[in-house]
Coordinates of C-alpha atoms in Angstrom, one line a residue:
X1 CA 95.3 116.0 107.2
X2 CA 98.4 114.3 108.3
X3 CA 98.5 112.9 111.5
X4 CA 101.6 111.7 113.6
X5 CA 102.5 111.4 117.4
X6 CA 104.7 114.6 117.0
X7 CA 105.6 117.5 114.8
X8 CA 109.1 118.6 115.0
X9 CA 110.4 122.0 113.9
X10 CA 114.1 120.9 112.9
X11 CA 115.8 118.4 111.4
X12 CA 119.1 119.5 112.1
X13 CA 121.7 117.1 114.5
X14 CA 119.1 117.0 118.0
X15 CA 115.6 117.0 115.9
X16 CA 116.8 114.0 113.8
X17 CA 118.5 112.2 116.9
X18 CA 114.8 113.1 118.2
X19 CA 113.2 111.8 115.8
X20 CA 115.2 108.4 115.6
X21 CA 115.1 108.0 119.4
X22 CA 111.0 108.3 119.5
X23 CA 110.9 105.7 116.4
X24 CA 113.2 103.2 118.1
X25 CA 110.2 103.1 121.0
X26 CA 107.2 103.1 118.6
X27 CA 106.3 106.8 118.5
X28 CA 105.6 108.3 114.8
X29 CA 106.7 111.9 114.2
X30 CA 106.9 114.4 111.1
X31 CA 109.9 116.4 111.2
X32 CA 109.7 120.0 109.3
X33 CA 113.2 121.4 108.0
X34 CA 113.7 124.2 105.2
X35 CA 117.0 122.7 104.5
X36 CA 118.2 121.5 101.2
X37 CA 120.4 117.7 102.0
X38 CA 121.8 118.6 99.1
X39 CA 123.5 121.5 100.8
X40 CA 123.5 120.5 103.6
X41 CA 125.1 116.7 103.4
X42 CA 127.3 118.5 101.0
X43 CA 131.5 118.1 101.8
X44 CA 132.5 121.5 103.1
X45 CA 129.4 122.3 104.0
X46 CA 130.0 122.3 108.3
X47 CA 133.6 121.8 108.9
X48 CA 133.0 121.5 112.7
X49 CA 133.7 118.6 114.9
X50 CA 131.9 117.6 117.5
X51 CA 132.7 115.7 120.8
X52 CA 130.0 113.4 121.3
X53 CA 130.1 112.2 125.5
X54 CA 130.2 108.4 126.3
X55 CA 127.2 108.6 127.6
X56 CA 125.6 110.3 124.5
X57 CA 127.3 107.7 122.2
X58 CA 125.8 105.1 124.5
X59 CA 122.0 106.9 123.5
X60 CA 123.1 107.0 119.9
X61 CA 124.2 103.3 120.1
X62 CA 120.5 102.6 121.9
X63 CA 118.7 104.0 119.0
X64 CA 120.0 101.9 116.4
X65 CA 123.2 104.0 115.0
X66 CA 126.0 102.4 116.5
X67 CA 126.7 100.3 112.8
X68 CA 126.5 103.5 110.7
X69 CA 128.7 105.4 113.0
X70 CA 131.3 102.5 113.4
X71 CA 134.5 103.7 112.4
X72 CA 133.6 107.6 111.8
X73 CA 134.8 108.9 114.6
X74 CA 137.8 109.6 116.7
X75 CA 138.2 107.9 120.4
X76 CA 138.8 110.5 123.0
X77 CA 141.7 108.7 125.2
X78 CA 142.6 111.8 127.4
X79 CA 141.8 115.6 127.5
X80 CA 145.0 117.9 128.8
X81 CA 143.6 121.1 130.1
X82 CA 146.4 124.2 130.8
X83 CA 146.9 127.8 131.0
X84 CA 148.6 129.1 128.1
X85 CA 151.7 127.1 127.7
X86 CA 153.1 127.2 131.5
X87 CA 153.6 124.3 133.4
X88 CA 150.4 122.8 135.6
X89 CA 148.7 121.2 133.1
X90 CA 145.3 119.2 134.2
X91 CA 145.1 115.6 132.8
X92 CA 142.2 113.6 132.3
X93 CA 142.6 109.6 131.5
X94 CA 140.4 107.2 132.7
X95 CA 141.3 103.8 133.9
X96 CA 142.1 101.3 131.2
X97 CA 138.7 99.3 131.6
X98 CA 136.9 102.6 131.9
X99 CA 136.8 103.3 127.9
X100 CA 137.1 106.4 126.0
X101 CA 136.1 110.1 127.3
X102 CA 133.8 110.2 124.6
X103 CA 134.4 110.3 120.5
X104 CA 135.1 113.2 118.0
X105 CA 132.8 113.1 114.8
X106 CA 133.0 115.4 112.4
X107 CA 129.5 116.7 111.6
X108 CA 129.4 115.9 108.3
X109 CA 129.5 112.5 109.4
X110 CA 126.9 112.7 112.1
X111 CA 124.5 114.8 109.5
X112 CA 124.9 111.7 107.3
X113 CA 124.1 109.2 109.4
X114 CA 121.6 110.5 111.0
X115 CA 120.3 111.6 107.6
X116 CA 119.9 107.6 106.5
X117 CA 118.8 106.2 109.5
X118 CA 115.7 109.1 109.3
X119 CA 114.9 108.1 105.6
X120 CA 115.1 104.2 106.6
X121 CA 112.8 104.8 109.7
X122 CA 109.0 103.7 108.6
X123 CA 107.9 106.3 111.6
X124 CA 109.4 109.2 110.4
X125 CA 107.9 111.4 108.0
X126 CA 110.9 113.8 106.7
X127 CA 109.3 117.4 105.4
X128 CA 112.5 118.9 103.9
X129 CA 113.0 121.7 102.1
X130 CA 109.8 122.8 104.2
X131 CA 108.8 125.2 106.7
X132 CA 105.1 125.8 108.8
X133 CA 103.7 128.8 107.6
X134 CA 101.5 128.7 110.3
X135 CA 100.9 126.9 113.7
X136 CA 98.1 126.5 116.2
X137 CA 98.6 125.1 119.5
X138 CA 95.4 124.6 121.4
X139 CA 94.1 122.7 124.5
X140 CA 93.0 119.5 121.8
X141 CA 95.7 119.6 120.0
X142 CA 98.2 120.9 117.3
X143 CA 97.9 121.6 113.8
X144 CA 100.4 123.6 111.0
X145 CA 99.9 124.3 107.4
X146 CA 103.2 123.7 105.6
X147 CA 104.8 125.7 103.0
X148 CA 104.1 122.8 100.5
X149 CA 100.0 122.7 101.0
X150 CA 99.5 120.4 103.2
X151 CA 98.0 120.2 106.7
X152 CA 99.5 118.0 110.0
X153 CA 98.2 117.3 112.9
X154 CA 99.9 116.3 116.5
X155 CA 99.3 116.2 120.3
X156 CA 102.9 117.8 120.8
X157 CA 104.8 120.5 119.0
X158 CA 108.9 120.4 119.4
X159 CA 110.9 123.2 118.4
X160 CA 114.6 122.2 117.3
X161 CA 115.1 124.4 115.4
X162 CA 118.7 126.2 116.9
X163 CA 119.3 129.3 119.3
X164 CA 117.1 132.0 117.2
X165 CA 114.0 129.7 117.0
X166 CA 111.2 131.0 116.0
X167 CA 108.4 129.2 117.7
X168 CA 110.1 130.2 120.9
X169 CA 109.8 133.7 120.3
X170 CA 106.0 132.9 119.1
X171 CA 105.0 131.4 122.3
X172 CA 106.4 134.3 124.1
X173 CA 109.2 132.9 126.2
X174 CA 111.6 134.8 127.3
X175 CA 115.2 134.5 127.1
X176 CA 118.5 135.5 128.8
X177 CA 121.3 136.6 126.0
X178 CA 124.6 138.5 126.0
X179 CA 127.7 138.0 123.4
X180 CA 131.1 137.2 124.4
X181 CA 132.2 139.3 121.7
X182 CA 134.3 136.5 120.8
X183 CA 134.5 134.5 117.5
X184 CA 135.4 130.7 117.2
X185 CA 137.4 130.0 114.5
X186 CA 136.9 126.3 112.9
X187 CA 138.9 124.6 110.8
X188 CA 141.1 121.3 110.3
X189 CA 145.1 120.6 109.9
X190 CA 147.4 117.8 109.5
X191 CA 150.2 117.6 112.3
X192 CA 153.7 115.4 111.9
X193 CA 153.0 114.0 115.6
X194 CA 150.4 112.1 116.5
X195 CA 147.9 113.0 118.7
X196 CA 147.9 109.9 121.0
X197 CA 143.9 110.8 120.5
X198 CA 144.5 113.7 123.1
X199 CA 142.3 116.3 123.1
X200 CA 143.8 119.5 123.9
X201 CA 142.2 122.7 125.8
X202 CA 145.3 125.6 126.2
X203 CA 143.4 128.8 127.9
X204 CA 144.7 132.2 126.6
X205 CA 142.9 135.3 127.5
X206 CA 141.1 135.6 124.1
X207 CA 139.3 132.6 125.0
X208 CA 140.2 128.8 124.3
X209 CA 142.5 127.3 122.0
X210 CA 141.2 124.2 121.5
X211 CA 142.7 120.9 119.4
X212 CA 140.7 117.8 118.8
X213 CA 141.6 114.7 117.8
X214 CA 140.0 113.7 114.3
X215 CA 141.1 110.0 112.8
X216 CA 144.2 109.8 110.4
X217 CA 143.7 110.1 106.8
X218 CA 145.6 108.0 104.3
X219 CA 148.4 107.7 106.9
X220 CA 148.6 111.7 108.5
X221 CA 148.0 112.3 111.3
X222 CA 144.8 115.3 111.4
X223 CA 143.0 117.5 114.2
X224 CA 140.5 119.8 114.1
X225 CA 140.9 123.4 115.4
X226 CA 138.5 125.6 117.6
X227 CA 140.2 129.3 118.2
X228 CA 138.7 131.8 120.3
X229 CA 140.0 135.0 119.4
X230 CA 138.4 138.4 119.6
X231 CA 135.4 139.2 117.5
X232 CA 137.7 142.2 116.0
X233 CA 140.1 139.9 115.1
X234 CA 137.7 137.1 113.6
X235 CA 137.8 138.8 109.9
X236 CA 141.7 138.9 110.2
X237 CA 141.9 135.8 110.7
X238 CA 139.9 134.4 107.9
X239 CA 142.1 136.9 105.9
X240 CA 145.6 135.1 106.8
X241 CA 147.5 133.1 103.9
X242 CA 147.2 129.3 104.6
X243 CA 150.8 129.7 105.5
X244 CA 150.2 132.7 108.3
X245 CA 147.4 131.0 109.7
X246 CA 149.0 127.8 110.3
X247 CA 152.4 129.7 111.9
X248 CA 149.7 131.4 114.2
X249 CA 148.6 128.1 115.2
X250 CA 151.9 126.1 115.4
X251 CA 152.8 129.1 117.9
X252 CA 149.7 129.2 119.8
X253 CA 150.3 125.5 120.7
X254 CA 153.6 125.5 121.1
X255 CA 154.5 123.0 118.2
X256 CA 153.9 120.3 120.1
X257 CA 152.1 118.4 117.2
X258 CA 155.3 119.4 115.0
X259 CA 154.9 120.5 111.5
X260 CA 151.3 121.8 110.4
X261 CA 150.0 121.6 106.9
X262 CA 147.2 120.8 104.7
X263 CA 144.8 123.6 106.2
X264 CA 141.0 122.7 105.5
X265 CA 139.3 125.7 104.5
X266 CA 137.8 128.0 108.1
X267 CA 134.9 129.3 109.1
X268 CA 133.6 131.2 111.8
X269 CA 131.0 132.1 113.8
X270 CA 130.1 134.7 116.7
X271 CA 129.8 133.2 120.5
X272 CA 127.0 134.2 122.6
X273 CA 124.9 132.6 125.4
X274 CA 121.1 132.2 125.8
X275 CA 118.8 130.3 128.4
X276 CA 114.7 130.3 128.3
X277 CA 113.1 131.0 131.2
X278 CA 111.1 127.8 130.4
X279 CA 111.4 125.0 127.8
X280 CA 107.7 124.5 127.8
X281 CA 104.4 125.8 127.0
X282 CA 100.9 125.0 125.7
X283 CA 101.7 121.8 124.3
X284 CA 105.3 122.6 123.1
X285 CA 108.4 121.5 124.3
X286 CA 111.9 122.9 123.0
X287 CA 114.9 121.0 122.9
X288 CA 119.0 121.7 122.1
X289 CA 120.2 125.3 121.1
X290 CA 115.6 126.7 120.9
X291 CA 116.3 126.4 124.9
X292 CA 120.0 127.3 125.7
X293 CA 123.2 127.7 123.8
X294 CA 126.4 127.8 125.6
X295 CA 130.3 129.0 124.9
X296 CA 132.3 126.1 123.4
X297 CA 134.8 125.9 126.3
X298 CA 133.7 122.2 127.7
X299 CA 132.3 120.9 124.0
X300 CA 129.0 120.3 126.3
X301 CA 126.6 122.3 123.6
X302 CA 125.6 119.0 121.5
X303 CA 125.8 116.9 124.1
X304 CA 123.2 119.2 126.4
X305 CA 121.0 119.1 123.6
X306 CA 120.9 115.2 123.2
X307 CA 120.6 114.8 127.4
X308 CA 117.5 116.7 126.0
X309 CA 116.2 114.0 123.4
X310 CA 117.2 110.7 126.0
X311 CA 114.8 112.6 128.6
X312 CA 112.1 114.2 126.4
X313 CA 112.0 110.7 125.0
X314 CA 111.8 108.9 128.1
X315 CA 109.3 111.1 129.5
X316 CA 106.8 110.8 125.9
X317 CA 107.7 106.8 125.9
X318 CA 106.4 106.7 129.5
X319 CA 103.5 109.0 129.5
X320 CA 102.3 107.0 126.2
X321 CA 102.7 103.5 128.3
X322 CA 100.3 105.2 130.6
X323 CA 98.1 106.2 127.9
X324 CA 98.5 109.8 128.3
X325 CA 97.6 112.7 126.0
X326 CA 101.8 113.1 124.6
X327 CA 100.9 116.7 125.0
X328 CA 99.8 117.0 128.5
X329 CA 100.9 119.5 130.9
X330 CA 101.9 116.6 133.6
X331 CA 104.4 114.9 130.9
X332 CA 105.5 118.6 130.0
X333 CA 106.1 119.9 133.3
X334 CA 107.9 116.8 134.3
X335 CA 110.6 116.7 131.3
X336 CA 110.7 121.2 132.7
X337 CA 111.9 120.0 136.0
X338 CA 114.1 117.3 134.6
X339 CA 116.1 119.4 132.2
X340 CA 115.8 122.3 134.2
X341 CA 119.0 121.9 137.1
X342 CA 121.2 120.3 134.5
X343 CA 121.0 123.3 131.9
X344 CA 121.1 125.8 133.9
X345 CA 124.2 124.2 135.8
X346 CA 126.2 123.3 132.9
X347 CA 125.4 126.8 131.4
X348 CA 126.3 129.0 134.6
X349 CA 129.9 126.5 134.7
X350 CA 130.5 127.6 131.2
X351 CA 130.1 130.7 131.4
X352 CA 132.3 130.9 134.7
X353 CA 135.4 129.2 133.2
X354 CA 135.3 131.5 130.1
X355 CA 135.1 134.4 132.6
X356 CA 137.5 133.2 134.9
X357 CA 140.2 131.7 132.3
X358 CA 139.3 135.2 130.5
X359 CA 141.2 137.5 133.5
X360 CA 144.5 138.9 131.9
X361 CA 148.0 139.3 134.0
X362 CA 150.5 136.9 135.6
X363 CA 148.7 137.2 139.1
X364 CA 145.3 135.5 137.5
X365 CA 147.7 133.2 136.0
X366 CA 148.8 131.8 138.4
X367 CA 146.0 131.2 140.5
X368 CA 144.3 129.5 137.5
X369 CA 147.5 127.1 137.3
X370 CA 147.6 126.6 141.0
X371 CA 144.0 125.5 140.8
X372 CA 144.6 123.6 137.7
X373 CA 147.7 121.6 140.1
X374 CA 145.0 121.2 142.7
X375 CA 142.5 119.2 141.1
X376 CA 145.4 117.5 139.5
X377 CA 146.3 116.1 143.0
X378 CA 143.0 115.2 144.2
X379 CA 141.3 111.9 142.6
X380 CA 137.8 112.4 143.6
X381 CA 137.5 116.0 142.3
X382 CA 139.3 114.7 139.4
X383 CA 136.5 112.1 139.2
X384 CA 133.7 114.3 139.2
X385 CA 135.3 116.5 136.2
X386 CA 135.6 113.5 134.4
X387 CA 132.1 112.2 135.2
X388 CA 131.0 115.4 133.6
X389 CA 133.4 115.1 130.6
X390 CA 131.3 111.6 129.7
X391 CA 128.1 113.3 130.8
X392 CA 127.1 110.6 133.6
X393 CA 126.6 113.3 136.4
X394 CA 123.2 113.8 137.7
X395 CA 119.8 111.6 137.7
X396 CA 120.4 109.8 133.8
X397 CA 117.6 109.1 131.9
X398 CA 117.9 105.5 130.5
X399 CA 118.9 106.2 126.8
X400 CA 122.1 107.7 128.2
X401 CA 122.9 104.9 130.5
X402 CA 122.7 102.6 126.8
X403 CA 119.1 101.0 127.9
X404 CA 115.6 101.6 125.9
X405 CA 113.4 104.2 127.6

């Protein structure tokens, strides 16, 4: 039997960043995936972008990936936040010493970075194309049977394994969950303007309309696309001409960006919110979309899930320099209480602005853009948005803050 310092269930974006952060501080784990990298690290795969917080790049940086992500991704100078296309717009640019909001990657990119670093890292033992037929979790210890034969053994279980995770449901935690019976669309465009590396949030009562700036390609100037429509809608959408769609979007942004073209091919995929009760149990501990998945609106879901991995991390690195049992119930119910206010904040905020920004008719309009002028005209509330936009709000474990646990 196989033994390591943890098994993790996952090896999507947050099990791998999991797995990298716990080998950057000496701690051996053997992560379990059924996915093929062959699909997966494939182009066209996952045409999503993702806005990756300062404070999470500064984590990423920490754990060695700084090199292979030089380059990949987009700087986020300023986000412009507005109601449809009427006057009020909120604006969010930090000082010039302050550095970028955070940095668009597409996932692709993140996938294959994270990818190498995982197969470079002597204490990580990648199981993919894998699943655990079966687990036990017991008061000594853990052990799984993998679908390949063989048998591992670990003090702490992590599920990673996305918002329908299995082991969750095993270990009997219960979960809050409702749709928004909304779709987001994804895709990709090139624009004549350039983006200024703006990212753009216009509020309709579908749902968010929001552009992201993605680096230029060969000279043009390219953003990616995430449309809220209706779930009704969603198939229609996919349906349009290349031509149709992109005369849809040009109008839904006002053609600010000027001409559209070269449409990368879309994708969609139903929005819904969940939240566990709990994120531990009997020496298991669940991390990113196992323990809460969140609407879109902020581009926080990611970057919840890695405030996850700097505090899980910190809390195992600690309890180890202690010389702790990784899966005891103190270290457990201390990352609980750690994760627990910031989660459930950032998932009750979400869900809020969808709501509120979600209220049809000129009335809710304009109370939306008169709060939108208010927090325009007042610095320190301004501040506090943007503190949450980099994801430096609240008690930071060290990772985030660019330090080793």
């Amino acid at each position: 039997m196989e033994k390591a310092d943890v098994i993790i269930l996952g090896g999507g974006l947050v099990g791998s960043t999991l797995a990298l952060a716990l080998d950057a501080h000496g701690l051996t784990s053997i992560v379990v995936d059924p996915a093929d990298p062959g699909v997966t690290l494939a182009p066209g795969f996952d045409g999503r972008a993702s806005a990756i917080a300062s404070a999470s790049g500064r984590m990423l940086a920490a754990i060695g990936l700084g090199d292979r992500l030089a380059g990949m991704g987009c700087p986020i100078a300023s986000i412009r936040v507005s109601d449809g296309l009427a006057p009020g717009a909120l604006d969010f640019a930090p000082g010039a010493d302050d550095g970028a909001l955070g940095v668009m990657y597409e996932n692709r990119s993140l996938r294959i970075a994270l990818n190498d670093a995982a197969q470079a890292a002597a204490g990580i033992d990648l199981r993919m194309r894998t699943r655990a037929t079966t687990v036990d979790r017991c008061p000594t210890g853990v052990t799984a049977v993998l679908s390949d034969g063989t048998s591992v053994a670990a003090p702490l279980l992590i599920a990673a394994e996305g918002r329908n995770s299995p082991t969750r449901e095993a270990a009997g935690i219960k979960i809050a969950r409702w749709s928004y019976h909304h779709n987001a669309i994804i895709t990709a465009f090139d624009h004549e303007r350039p983006h200024d590396n703006c990212a753009f949030e216009i509020f309709y009562p579908a749902g968010p309309f929001a552009i992201l700036p993605l680096n230029d390609v060969e000279g043009r100037h390219r953003s990616a696309l995430v449309w809220t429509v209706s779930a009704r809608d969603a198939a229609g959408m996919l349906k349009l001409s290349d031509r149709g769609f992109l005369a849809e979007a040009a109008r839904g942004m006002g053609g600010f960006l000027g001409e559209l073209s070269n449409l990368a091919p879309r994708s969609t995929y139903p929005l819904g919110f969940h939240h566990a009760a709990r994120i531990t149990a009997e020496r298991l501990a669940l991390v990113g979309d196992a323990g809460h998945g969140i609407h879109p609106i902020a581009g926080q879901g990611l970057n919840l899930g890695l405030r996850d991995v700097a505090t899980l991390t910190q809390v195992l690195v600690e309890g180890r320099r202690l010389g702790l049992d990784l899966g005891d119930p103190a270290l457990l119910s201390r990352y609980e209480r750690w994760r627990g206010f910031d989660t459930l904040s950032v998932a009750v905020a979400t869900d809020t602005l969808n709501r509120l920004f979600s209220v049809p008719g000129k009335a809710a309009s304009a109370v939306r853009r008169f709060g939108l002028s208010a927090v325009q005209a007042l610095p320190p509330l301004k501040a506090r948005f943007m503190a949450e936009a980099r994801g430096e709000s609240g008690d930071l474990p060290r990772l985030l803050q660019g330090f080793p646990a």
